[in-house]
Short mmCIF file of C-alpha atoms and ligand atoms in Angstrom, two decimals:
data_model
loop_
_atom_site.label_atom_id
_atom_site.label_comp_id
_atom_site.label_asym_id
_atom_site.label_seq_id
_atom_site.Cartn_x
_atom_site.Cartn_y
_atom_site.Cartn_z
CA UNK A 190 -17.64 -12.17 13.28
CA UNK A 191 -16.09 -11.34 16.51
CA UNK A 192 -13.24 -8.65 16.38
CA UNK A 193 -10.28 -10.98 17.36
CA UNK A 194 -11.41 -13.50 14.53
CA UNK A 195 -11.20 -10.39 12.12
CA UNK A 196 -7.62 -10.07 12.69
CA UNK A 197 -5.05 -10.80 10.27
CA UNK A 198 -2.30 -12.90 11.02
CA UNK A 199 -0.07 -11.43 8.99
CA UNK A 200 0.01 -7.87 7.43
CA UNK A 201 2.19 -6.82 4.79
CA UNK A 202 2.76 -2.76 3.39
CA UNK A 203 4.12 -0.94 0.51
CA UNK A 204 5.39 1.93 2.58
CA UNK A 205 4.98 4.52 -0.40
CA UNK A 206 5.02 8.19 -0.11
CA UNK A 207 7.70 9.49 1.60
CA UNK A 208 9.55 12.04 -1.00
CA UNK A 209 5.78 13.56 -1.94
CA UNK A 210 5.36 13.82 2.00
CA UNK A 211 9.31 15.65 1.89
CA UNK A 212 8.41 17.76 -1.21
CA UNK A 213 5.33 19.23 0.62
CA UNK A 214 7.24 20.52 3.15
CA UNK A 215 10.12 21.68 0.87
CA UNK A 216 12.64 19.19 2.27
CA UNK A 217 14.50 16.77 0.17
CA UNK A 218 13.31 13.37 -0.24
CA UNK A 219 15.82 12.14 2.17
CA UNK A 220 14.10 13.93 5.09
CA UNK A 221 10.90 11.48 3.72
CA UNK A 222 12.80 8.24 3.72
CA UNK A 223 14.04 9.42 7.43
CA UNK A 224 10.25 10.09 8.39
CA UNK A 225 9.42 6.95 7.15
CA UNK A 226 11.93 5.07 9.60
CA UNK A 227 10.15 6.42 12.50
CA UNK A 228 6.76 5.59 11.10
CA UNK A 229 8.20 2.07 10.42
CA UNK A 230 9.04 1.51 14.17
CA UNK A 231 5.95 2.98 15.77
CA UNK A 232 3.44 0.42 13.27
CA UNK A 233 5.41 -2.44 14.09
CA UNK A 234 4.68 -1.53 17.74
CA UNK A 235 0.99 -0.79 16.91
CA UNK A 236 0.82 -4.18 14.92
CA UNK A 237 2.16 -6.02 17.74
CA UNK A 238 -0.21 -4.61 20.25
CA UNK A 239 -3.54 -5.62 17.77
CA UNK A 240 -2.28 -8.87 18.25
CA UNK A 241 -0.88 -9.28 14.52
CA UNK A 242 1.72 -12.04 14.54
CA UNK A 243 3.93 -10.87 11.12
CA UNK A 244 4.23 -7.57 9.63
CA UNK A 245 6.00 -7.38 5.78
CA UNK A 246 7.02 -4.55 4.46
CA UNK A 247 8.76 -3.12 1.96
CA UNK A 248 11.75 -1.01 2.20
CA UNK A 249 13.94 -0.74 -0.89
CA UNK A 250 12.64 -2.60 -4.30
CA UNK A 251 14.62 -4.18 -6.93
CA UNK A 252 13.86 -1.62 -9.21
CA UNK A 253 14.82 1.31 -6.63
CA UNK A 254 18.43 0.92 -7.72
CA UNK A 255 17.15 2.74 -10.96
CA UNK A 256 16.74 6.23 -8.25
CA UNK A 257 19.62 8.96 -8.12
CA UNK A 258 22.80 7.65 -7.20
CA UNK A 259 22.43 10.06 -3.71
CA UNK A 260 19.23 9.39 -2.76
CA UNK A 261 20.51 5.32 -3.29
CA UNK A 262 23.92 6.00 -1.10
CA UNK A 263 21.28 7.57 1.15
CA UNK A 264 18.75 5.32 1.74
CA UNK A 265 21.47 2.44 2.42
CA UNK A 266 23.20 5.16 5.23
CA UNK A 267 20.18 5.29 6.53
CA UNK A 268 19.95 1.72 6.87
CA UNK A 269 22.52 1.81 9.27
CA UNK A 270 21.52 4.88 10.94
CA UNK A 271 18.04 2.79 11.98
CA UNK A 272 19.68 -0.53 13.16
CA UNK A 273 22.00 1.62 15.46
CA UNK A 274 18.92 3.45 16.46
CA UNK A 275 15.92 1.17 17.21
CA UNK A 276 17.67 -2.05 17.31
CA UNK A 277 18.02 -2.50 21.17
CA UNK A 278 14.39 -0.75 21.11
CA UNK A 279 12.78 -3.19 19.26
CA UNK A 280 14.35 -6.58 20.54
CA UNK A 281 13.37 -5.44 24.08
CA UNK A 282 9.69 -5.15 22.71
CA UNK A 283 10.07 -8.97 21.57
CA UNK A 284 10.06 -8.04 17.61
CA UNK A 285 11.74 -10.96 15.96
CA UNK A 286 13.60 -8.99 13.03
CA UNK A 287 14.55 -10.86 9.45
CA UNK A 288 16.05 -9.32 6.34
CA UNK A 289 14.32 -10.61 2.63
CA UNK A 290 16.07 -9.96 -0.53
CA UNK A 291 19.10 -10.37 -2.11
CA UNK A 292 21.93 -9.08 -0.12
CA UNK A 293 24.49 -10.24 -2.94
CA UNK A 294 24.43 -6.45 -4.29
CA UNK A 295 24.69 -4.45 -0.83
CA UNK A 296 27.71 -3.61 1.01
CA UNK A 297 29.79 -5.85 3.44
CA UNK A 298 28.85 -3.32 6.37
CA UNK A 299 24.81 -3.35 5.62
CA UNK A 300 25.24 -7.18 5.63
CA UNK A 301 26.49 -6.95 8.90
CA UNK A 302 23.84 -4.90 9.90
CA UNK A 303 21.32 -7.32 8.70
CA UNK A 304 22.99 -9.85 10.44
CA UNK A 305 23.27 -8.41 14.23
CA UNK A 306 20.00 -7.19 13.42
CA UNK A 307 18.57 -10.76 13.16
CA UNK A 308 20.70 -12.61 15.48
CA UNK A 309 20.20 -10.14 17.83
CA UNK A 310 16.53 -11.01 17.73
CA UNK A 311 16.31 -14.18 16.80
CA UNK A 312 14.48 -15.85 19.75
CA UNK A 313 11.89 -13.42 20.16
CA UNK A 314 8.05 -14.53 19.69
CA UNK A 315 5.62 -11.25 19.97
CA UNK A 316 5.76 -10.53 16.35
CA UNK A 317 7.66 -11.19 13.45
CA UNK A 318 9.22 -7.84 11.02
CA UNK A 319 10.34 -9.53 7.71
CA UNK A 320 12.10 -6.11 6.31
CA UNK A 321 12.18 -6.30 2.33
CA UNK A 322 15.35 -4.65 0.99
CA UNK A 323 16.68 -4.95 -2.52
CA UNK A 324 13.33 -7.26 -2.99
CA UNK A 325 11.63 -7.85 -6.08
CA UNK A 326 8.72 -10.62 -6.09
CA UNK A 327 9.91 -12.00 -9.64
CA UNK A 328 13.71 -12.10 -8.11
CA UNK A 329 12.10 -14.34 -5.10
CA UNK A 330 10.15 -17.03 -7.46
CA UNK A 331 13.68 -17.24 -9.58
CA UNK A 332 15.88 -17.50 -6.44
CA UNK A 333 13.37 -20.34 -5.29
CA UNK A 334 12.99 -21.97 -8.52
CA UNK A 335 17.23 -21.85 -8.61
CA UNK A 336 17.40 -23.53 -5.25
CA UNK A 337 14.72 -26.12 -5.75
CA UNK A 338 16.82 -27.26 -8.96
CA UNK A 339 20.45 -27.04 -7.13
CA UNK A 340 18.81 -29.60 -4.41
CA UNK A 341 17.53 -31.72 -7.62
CA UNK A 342 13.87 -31.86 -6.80
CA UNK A 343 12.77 -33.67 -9.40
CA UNK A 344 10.71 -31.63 -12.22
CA UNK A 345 7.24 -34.00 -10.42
CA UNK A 346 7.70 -33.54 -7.59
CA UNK A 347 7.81 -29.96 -7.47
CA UNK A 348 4.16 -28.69 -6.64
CA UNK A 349 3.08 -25.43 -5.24
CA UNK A 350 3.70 -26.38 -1.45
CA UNK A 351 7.65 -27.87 -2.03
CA UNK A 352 8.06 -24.08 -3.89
CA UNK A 353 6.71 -22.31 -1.39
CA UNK A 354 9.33 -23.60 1.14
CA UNK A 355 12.09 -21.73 -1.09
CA UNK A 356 10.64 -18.49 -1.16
CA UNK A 357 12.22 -15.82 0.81
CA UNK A 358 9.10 -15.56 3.52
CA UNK A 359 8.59 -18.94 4.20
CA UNK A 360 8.96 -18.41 7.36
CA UNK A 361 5.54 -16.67 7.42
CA UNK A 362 2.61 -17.75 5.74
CA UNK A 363 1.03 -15.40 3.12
CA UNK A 364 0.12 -12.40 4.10
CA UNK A 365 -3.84 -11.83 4.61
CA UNK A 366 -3.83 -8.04 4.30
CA UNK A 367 -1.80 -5.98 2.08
CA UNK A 368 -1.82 -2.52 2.49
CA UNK A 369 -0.28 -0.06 -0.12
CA UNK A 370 -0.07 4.16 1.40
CA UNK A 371 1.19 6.79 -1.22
CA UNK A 372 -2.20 7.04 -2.85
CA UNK A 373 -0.49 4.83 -5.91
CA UNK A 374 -2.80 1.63 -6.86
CA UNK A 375 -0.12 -0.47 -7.92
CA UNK A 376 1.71 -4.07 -6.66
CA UNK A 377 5.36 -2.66 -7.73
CA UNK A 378 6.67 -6.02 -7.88
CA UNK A 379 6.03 -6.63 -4.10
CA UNK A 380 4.72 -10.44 -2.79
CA UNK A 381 3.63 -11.74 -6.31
CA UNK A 382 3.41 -15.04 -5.32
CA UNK A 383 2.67 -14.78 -1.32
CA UNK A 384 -0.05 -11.96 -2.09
CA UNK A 385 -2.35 -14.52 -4.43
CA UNK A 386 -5.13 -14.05 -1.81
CA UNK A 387 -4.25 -10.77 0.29
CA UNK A 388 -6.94 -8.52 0.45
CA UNK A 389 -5.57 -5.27 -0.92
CA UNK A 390 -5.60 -1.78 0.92
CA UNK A 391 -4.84 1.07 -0.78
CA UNK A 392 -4.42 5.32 1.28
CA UNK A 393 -3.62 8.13 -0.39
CA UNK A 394 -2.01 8.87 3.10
CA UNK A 395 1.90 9.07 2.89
CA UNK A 396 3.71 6.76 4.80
CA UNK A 397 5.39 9.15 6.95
CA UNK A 398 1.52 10.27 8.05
CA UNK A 399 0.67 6.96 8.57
CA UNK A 400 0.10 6.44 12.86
CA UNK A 401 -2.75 4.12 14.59
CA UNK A 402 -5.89 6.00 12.69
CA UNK A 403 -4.67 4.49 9.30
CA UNK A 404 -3.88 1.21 10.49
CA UNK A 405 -6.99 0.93 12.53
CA UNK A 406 -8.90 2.08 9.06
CA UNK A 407 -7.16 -0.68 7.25
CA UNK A 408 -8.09 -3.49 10.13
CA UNK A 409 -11.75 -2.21 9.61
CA UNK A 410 -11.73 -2.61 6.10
CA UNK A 411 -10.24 -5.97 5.94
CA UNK A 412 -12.85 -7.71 8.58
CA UNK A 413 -15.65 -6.00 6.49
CA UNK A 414 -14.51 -7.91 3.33
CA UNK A 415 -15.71 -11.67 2.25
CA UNK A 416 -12.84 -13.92 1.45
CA UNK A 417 -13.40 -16.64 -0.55
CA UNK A 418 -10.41 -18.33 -2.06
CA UNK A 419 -12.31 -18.99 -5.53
CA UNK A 420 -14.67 -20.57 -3.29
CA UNK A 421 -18.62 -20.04 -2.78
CA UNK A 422 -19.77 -18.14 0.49
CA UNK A 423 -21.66 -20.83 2.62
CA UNK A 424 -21.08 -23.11 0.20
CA UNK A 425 -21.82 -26.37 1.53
CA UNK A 426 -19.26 -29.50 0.05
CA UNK A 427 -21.16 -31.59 -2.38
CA UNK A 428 -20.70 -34.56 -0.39
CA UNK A 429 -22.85 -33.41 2.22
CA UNK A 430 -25.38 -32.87 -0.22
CA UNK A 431 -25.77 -35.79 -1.41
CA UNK A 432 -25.28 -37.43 2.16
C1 IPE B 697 8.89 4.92 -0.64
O1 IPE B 697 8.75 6.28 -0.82
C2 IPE B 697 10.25 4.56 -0.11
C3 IPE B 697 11.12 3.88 -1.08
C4 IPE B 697 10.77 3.48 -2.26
C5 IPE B 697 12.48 3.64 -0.66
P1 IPE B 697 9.13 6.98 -2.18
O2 IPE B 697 10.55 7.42 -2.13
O3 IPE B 697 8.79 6.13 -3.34
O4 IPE B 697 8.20 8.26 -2.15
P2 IPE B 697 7.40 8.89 -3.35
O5 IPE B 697 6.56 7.80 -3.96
O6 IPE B 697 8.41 9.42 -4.31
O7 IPE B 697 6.58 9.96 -2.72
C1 IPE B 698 7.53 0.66 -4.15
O1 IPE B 698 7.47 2.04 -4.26
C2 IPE B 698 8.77 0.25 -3.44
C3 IPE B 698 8.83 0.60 -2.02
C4 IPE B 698 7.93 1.21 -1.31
C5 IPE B 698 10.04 0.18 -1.36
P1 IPE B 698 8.02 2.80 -5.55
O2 IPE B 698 7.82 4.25 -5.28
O3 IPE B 698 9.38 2.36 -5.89
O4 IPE B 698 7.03 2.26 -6.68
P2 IPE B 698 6.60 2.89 -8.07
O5 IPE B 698 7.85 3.31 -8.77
O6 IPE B 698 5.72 4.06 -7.78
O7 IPE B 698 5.85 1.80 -8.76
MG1 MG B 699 7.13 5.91 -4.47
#
């Protein structure tokens, strides 16, 4: 297989890790979650220049709402903090930048965020950062299923492809490699429909350690591995063999 071939498209991470990486150092877990912003911007810069066309990850669960009512405040701050930041840094690199979740429960001001954010960016090509925030993969298949039955699709006609066009990343098709840092070996309610095929990664390195080495590692990995899709390597079709 030659290197370019081995690829993916389209990479998708459960950026895990970042209070453990605080705690070691005796920080608070804010000081992790600030870490991991910089770590954020410097592998969507790393993805882009392996020639990886979509990078996923995932920022702030469904279920993270559940954390201290600080470290919650905090992480949304921080939010803010990182579009007025790296914004203008990363449209100039050509990162086309959209927001997947459900902004009903965030504030006005993050929306707006989200919003310049994405317009700001909207034309650009080089690679595509779909940032998950307030995400949960059973929320997605529910919002999809709701919107397919507000546009009355008809019970029959609704197959796996007419679904797939309501899910929050259809915009990007599913995600060959799926890479999980924080040493946990666990899907935490990330792509559960997009990642039926994604061949899964999983570092004990902490997302704010994570830098070129680890995602090099993780390219290796994946263009070792056989994928299949339920089918049979070199299987040949069986009209051929009877041909
Ligand atoms: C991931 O790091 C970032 C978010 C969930 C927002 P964690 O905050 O989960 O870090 P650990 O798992 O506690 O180390
Ligand atoms: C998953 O990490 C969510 C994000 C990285 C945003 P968590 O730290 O929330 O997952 P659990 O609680 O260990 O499953
Ligand atoms: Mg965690």
């Amino acid at each position: 297989m030659d290197s370019q071939a081995a690829i993916p498209r389209h990479v998708a991470i459960v950026m895990d890790g970042n209070g453990r990486w605080a705690r070691k150092r005796f920080m608070p877990r804010f000081f992790g979650h600030k870490a991991g912003v910089d770590s954020l911007v410097k592998t969507v810069l790393a993805c882009a220049d392996r020639g990886i066309e979509y990078l996923t990850v995932y920022a702030f669960s469904s279920e993270n709402w559940k954390r201290p009512t600080e470290e919650v405040s905090g992480l949304m701050g921080l939010v803010l903090v990182a579009v007025a930041k790296y914004l203008t840094k990363l449209a100039d690199r050509g990162v086309r930048i959209r927001i997947v979740g459900d902004r009903n429960q965030v504030s006005d001001k993050l929306r707006a965020a989200w919003e310049q954010a994405e317009s700001l960016t909207r034309d650009n090509k080089r690679i595509t950062l779909s940032v998950c925030f307030n995400y949960g993969g059973r929320w997605d298949i529910v919002q999809a299923c709701r919107r397919a039955i507000v546009d009355g699709v008809p019970p029959d006609q609704l197959d796996e492809a007419r679904l797939s066009r309501y899910m929050a990343l259809s915009h990007a098709p599913d995600p060959d490699l799926l890479i999980r840092t924080g040493g946990e070996v666990r899907i935490s309610n990330f792509l559960l429909w997009q990642a039926a095929y994604s061949e899964l990664v999983f570092t004990d390195c902490l997302w704010p350690e994570f830098g070129d080495a680890e995602l090099d590692a993780a390219l290796a990995e994946f263009a070792r591995r056989d994928r299949r899709f339920g089918g049979v390597k070199d299987s040949v079709p069986l009209e051929a063999k009877q041909a």
